[in-house]
Amino acid sequence: MPNSLPGGLGHVPVAVYSCAATAALVREAERRTRQYADARHWHVAGAWFDTDPTVPLDTRPGWAAMTGALSSGLIRGIVVVGASHVVLDAAQFAALGVLIRDRGGFLAEATPGPPRRAPGQQVRRRALLEGAAGWFPYGHLAPEASW
């Protein structure tokens, strides 16, 4: 089955990965990474995790299984909830991204983007809602209802 349809539309198979000490943190990380992938219309082909963050990345069994899926072509990308699940700092995360890109994949961090608010957006939204509700701040200018 092809990974993408002609014209560049289609699903991108990705894996979600987390490494946390407790099962609750692993579940929360998986939930957030799945939401991130779903928002981008990526198909989550699998979820891998490890439970000991102190173990080096290259010796973690979950990470090894996932990179095997990447090498075999089952997945095209890896989504982590935060860089801290795989490395210690931003420079290491960038280097890991380059390594994965050299293997034909990509690495994504499931962080929310900045809030999309323009100056005055709150005031405009309020005016629109009030207008839709039939309340006009300039009541004397509103046409009279004749029903």
PDB file of C-alpha atoms in Angstrom:
ATOM      1  CA  MET A   1       0.000   0.000   0.000  1.00  0.00           C
ATOM      2  CA  PRO A   2       1.478   3.373  -0.927  1.00  0.00           C
ATOM      3  CA  ASN A   3       2.179   5.867   1.818  1.00  0.00           C
ATOM      4  CA  SER A   4       0.762   8.762  -0.152  1.00  0.00           C
ATOM      5  CA  LEU A   5      -1.618   9.249  -3.028  1.00  0.00           C
ATOM      6  CA  PRO A   6      -0.781  11.061  -6.292  1.00  0.00           C
ATOM      7  CA  GLY A   7      -0.766  14.793  -5.744  1.00  0.00           C
ATOM      8  CA  GLY A   8       0.792  14.554  -2.273  1.00  0.00           C
ATOM      9  CA  LEU A   9      -2.469  13.839  -0.432  1.00  0.00           C
ATOM     10  CA  GLY A  10      -2.786  10.860   1.859  1.00  0.00           C
ATOM     11  CA  HIS A  11      -1.697   9.564   5.227  1.00  0.00           C
ATOM     12  CA  VAL A  12       1.792   9.593   6.667  1.00  0.00           C
ATOM     13  CA  PRO A  13       2.458   6.653   8.969  1.00  0.00           C
ATOM     14  CA  VAL A  14       4.127   7.752  12.195  1.00  0.00           C
ATOM     15  CA  ALA A  15       5.016   6.247  15.540  1.00  0.00           C
ATOM     16  CA  VAL A  16       4.448   7.875  18.888  1.00  0.00           C
ATOM     17  CA  TYR A  17       7.106   7.391  21.544  1.00  0.00           C
ATOM     18  CA  SER A  18       7.386   8.250  25.211  1.00  0.00           C
ATOM     19  CA  CYS A  19       9.672   7.421  28.084  1.00  0.00           C
ATOM     20  CA  ALA A  20       8.413   8.065  31.588  1.00  0.00           C
ATOM     21  CA  ALA A  21       8.763   6.431  34.973  1.00  0.00           C
ATOM     22  CA  THR A  22       5.034   5.897  35.623  1.00  0.00           C
ATOM     23  CA  ALA A  23       2.275   4.340  33.549  1.00  0.00           C
ATOM     24  CA  ALA A  24       0.075   7.415  34.007  1.00  0.00           C
ATOM     25  CA  LEU A  25       2.733   9.679  32.477  1.00  0.00           C
ATOM     26  CA  VAL A  26       3.212   7.263  29.584  1.00  0.00           C
ATOM     27  CA  ARG A  27      -0.547   7.242  28.884  1.00  0.00           C
ATOM     28  CA  GLU A  28      -0.744  11.052  29.020  1.00  0.00           C
ATOM     29  CA  ALA A  29       2.231  11.395  26.688  1.00  0.00           C
ATOM     30  CA  GLU A  30       0.686   8.936  24.227  1.00  0.00           C
ATOM     31  CA  ARG A  31      -2.624  10.795  24.319  1.00  0.00           C
ATOM     32  CA  ARG A  32      -0.967  14.129  23.566  1.00  0.00           C
ATOM     33  CA  THR A  33       1.216  12.742  20.765  1.00  0.00           C
ATOM     34  CA  ARG A  34      -1.773  11.027  19.157  1.00  0.00           C
ATOM     35  CA  GLN A  35      -3.718  14.310  19.243  1.00  0.00           C
ATOM     36  CA  TYR A  36      -0.762  16.078  17.630  1.00  0.00           C
ATOM     37  CA  ALA A  37      -0.552  13.451  14.881  1.00  0.00           C
ATOM     38  CA  ASP A  38      -4.321  13.450  14.312  1.00  0.00           C
ATOM     39  CA  ALA A  39      -4.344  17.237  13.937  1.00  0.00           C
ATOM     40  CA  ARG A  40      -1.875  16.837  11.064  1.00  0.00           C
ATOM     41  CA  HIS A  41      -3.781  13.914   9.498  1.00  0.00           C
ATOM     42  CA  TRP A  42      -0.906  11.548  10.203  1.00  0.00           C
ATOM     43  CA  HIS A  43      -1.745   7.876  10.665  1.00  0.00           C
ATOM     44  CA  VAL A  44      -0.420   6.517  13.979  1.00  0.00           C
ATOM     45  CA  ALA A  45       0.978   3.136  12.978  1.00  0.00           C
ATOM     46  CA  GLY A  46       2.225   2.269  16.453  1.00  0.00           C
ATOM     47  CA  ALA A  47       2.989   3.463  19.943  1.00  0.00           C
ATOM     48  CA  TRP A  48       6.202   2.545  21.708  1.00  0.00           C
ATOM     49  CA  PHE A  49       7.358   3.441  25.188  1.00  0.00           C
ATOM     50  CA  ASP A  50      10.059   2.809  27.724  1.00  0.00           C
ATOM     51  CA  THR A  51       9.760   3.149  31.480  1.00  0.00           C
ATOM     52  CA  ASP A  52      13.281   4.086  32.548  1.00  0.00           C
ATOM     53  CA  PRO A  53      14.397   7.565  31.426  1.00  0.00           C
ATOM     54  CA  THR A  54      17.849   7.043  32.969  1.00  0.00           C
ATOM     55  CA  VAL A  55      18.765   4.351  30.416  1.00  0.00           C
ATOM     56  CA  PRO A  56      20.640   5.669  27.359  1.00  0.00           C
ATOM     57  CA  LEU A  57      18.433   6.057  24.297  1.00  0.00           C
ATOM     58  CA  ASP A  58      20.282   3.533  22.129  1.00  0.00           C
ATOM     59  CA  THR A  59      19.774   0.747  24.700  1.00  0.00           C
ATOM     60  CA  ARG A  60      16.049   1.249  25.295  1.00  0.00           C
ATOM     61  CA  PRO A  61      13.993  -1.665  23.916  1.00  0.00           C
ATOM     62  CA  GLY A  62      11.010   0.463  22.857  1.00  0.00           C
ATOM     63  CA  TRP A  63      13.214   2.938  20.980  1.00  0.00           C
ATOM     64  CA  ALA A  64      15.089   0.085  19.257  1.00  0.00           C
ATOM     65  CA  ALA A  65      11.833  -1.518  18.087  1.00  0.00           C
ATOM     66  CA  MET A  66      10.549   1.797  16.775  1.00  0.00           C
ATOM     67  CA  THR A  67      13.740   2.626  14.877  1.00  0.00           C
ATOM     68  CA  GLY A  68      13.522  -0.862  13.372  1.00  0.00           C
ATOM     69  CA  ALA A  69      10.057   0.020  12.081  1.00  0.00           C
ATOM     70  CA  LEU A  70      11.507   3.237  10.659  1.00  0.00           C
ATOM     71  CA  SER A  71      14.326   1.376   8.906  1.00  0.00           C
ATOM     72  CA  SER A  72      11.910  -1.159   7.421  1.00  0.00           C
ATOM     73  CA  GLY A  73       9.632   1.584   6.067  1.00  0.00           C
ATOM     74  CA  LEU A  74       6.612   0.819   8.255  1.00  0.00           C
ATOM     75  CA  ILE A  75       6.703   4.363   9.607  1.00  0.00           C
ATOM     76  CA  ARG A  76       8.004   7.617   8.171  1.00  0.00           C
ATOM     77  CA  GLY A  77       8.154   9.738  11.305  1.00  0.00           C
ATOM     78  CA  ILE A  78       8.485   9.707  15.068  1.00  0.00           C
ATOM     79  CA  VAL A  79       6.420  11.953  17.331  1.00  0.00           C
ATOM     80  CA  VAL A  80       7.477  12.564  20.928  1.00  0.00           C
ATOM     81  CA  VAL A  81       5.606  14.641  23.486  1.00  0.00           C
ATOM     82  CA  GLY A  82       8.749  16.477  24.486  1.00  0.00           C
ATOM     83  CA  ALA A  83      12.457  16.441  23.802  1.00  0.00           C
ATOM     84  CA  SER A  84      13.062  15.345  27.403  1.00  0.00           C
ATOM     85  CA  HIS A  85      11.609  11.911  26.553  1.00  0.00           C
ATOM     86  CA  VAL A  86      14.552  11.176  24.248  1.00  0.00           C
ATOM     87  CA  VAL A  87      17.455  13.560  24.992  1.00  0.00           C
ATOM     88  CA  LEU A  88      18.768  15.998  27.580  1.00  0.00           C
ATOM     89  CA  ASP A  89      18.885  19.285  25.637  1.00  0.00           C
ATOM     90  CA  ALA A  90      17.869  21.047  22.427  1.00  0.00           C
ATOM     91  CA  ALA A  91      21.212  20.466  20.710  1.00  0.00           C
ATOM     92  CA  GLN A  92      20.922  16.708  21.202  1.00  0.00           C
ATOM     93  CA  PHE A  93      17.324  16.819  19.947  1.00  0.00           C
ATOM     94  CA  ALA A  94      18.454  18.592  16.776  1.00  0.00           C
ATOM     95  CA  ALA A  95      21.241  16.041  16.271  1.00  0.00           C
ATOM     96  CA  LEU A  96      18.780  13.184  16.759  1.00  0.00           C
ATOM     97  CA  GLY A  97      16.473  14.783  14.197  1.00  0.00           C
ATOM     98  CA  VAL A  98      19.340  14.882  11.690  1.00  0.00           C
ATOM     99  CA  LEU A  99      20.142  11.223  12.362  1.00  0.00           C
ATOM    100  CA  ILE A 100      16.511  10.206  11.796  1.00  0.00           C
ATOM    101  CA  ARG A 101      16.304  12.366   8.664  1.00  0.00           C
ATOM    102  CA  ASP A 102      19.400  10.588   7.315  1.00  0.00           C
ATOM    103  CA  ARG A 103      17.466   7.327   7.728  1.00  0.00           C
ATOM    104  CA  GLY A 104      14.604   8.726   5.643  1.00  0.00           C
ATOM    105  CA  GLY A 105      12.275   9.833   8.434  1.00  0.00           C
ATOM    106  CA  PHE A 106      11.471  12.829  10.572  1.00  0.00           C
ATOM    107  CA  LEU A 107      11.262  13.650  14.263  1.00  0.00           C
ATOM    108  CA  ALA A 108       8.480  15.876  15.614  1.00  0.00           C
ATOM    109  CA  GLU A 109       7.900  17.281  19.076  1.00  0.00           C
ATOM    110  CA  ALA A 110       4.224  17.485  20.045  1.00  0.00           C
ATOM    111  CA  THR A 111       4.219  20.931  21.563  1.00  0.00           C
ATOM    112  CA  PRO A 112       1.329  23.329  21.214  1.00  0.00           C
ATOM    113  CA  GLY A 113       1.926  26.333  19.030  1.00  0.00           C
ATOM    114  CA  PRO A 114       1.721  29.895  20.229  1.00  0.00           C
ATOM    115  CA  PRO A 115      -1.771  31.272  20.849  1.00  0.00           C
ATOM    116  CA  ARG A 116      -3.241  32.781  17.709  1.00  0.00           C
ATOM    117  CA  ARG A 117      -4.482  36.112  18.943  1.00  0.00           C
ATOM    118  CA  ALA A 118      -4.266  39.350  17.065  1.00  0.00           C
ATOM    119  CA  PRO A 119      -4.408  42.748  18.760  1.00  0.00           C
ATOM    120  CA  GLY A 120      -8.033  43.666  19.363  1.00  0.00           C
ATOM    121  CA  GLN A 121      -9.315  40.175  18.564  1.00  0.00           C
ATOM    122  CA  GLN A 122     -11.189  39.888  21.859  1.00  0.00           C
ATOM    123  CA  VAL A 123     -13.034  43.176  21.253  1.00  0.00           C
ATOM    124  CA  ARG A 124     -14.007  42.158  17.689  1.00  0.00           C
ATOM    125  CA  ARG A 125     -15.264  38.759  18.825  1.00  0.00           C
ATOM    126  CA  ARG A 126     -17.371  40.348  21.546  1.00  0.00           C
ATOM    127  CA  ALA A 127     -18.911  42.823  19.068  1.00  0.00           C
ATOM    128  CA  LEU A 128     -19.725  39.970  16.670  1.00  0.00           C
ATOM    129  CA  LEU A 129     -21.311  37.869  19.407  1.00  0.00           C
ATOM    130  CA  GLU A 130     -23.346  40.787  20.703  1.00  0.00           C
ATOM    131  CA  GLY A 131     -24.504  41.595  17.190  1.00  0.00           C
ATOM    132  CA  ALA A 132     -25.471  37.983  16.554  1.00  0.00           C
ATOM    133  CA  ALA A 133     -27.423  37.944  19.806  1.00  0.00           C
ATOM    134  CA  GLY A 134     -29.401  41.000  18.714  1.00  0.00           C
ATOM    135  CA  TRP A 135     -27.848  43.426  21.158  1.00  0.00           C
ATOM    136  CA  PHE A 136     -26.526  46.581  19.572  1.00  0.00           C
ATOM    137  CA  PRO A 137     -24.412  49.029  21.567  1.00  0.00           C
ATOM    138  CA  TYR A 138     -25.883  51.812  19.456  1.00  0.00           C
ATOM    139  CA  GLY A 139     -29.535  50.883  19.940  1.00  0.00           C
ATOM    140  CA  HIS A 140     -30.831  54.170  18.629  1.00  0.00           C
ATOM    141  CA  LEU A 141     -29.208  53.351  15.251  1.00  0.00           C
ATOM    142  CA  ALA A 142     -30.656  49.852  14.936  1.00  0.00           C
ATOM    143  CA  PRO A 143     -33.713  49.464  12.715  1.00  0.00           C
ATOM    144  CA  GLU A 144     -36.996  48.945  14.533  1.00  0.00           C
ATOM    145  CA  ALA A 145     -38.570  45.551  14.273  1.00  0.00           C
ATOM    146  CA  SER A 146     -41.961  45.554  12.621  1.00  0.00           C
ATOM    147  CA  TRP A 147     -43.482  42.237  13.453  1.00  0.00           C
TER     148      TRP A 147
END
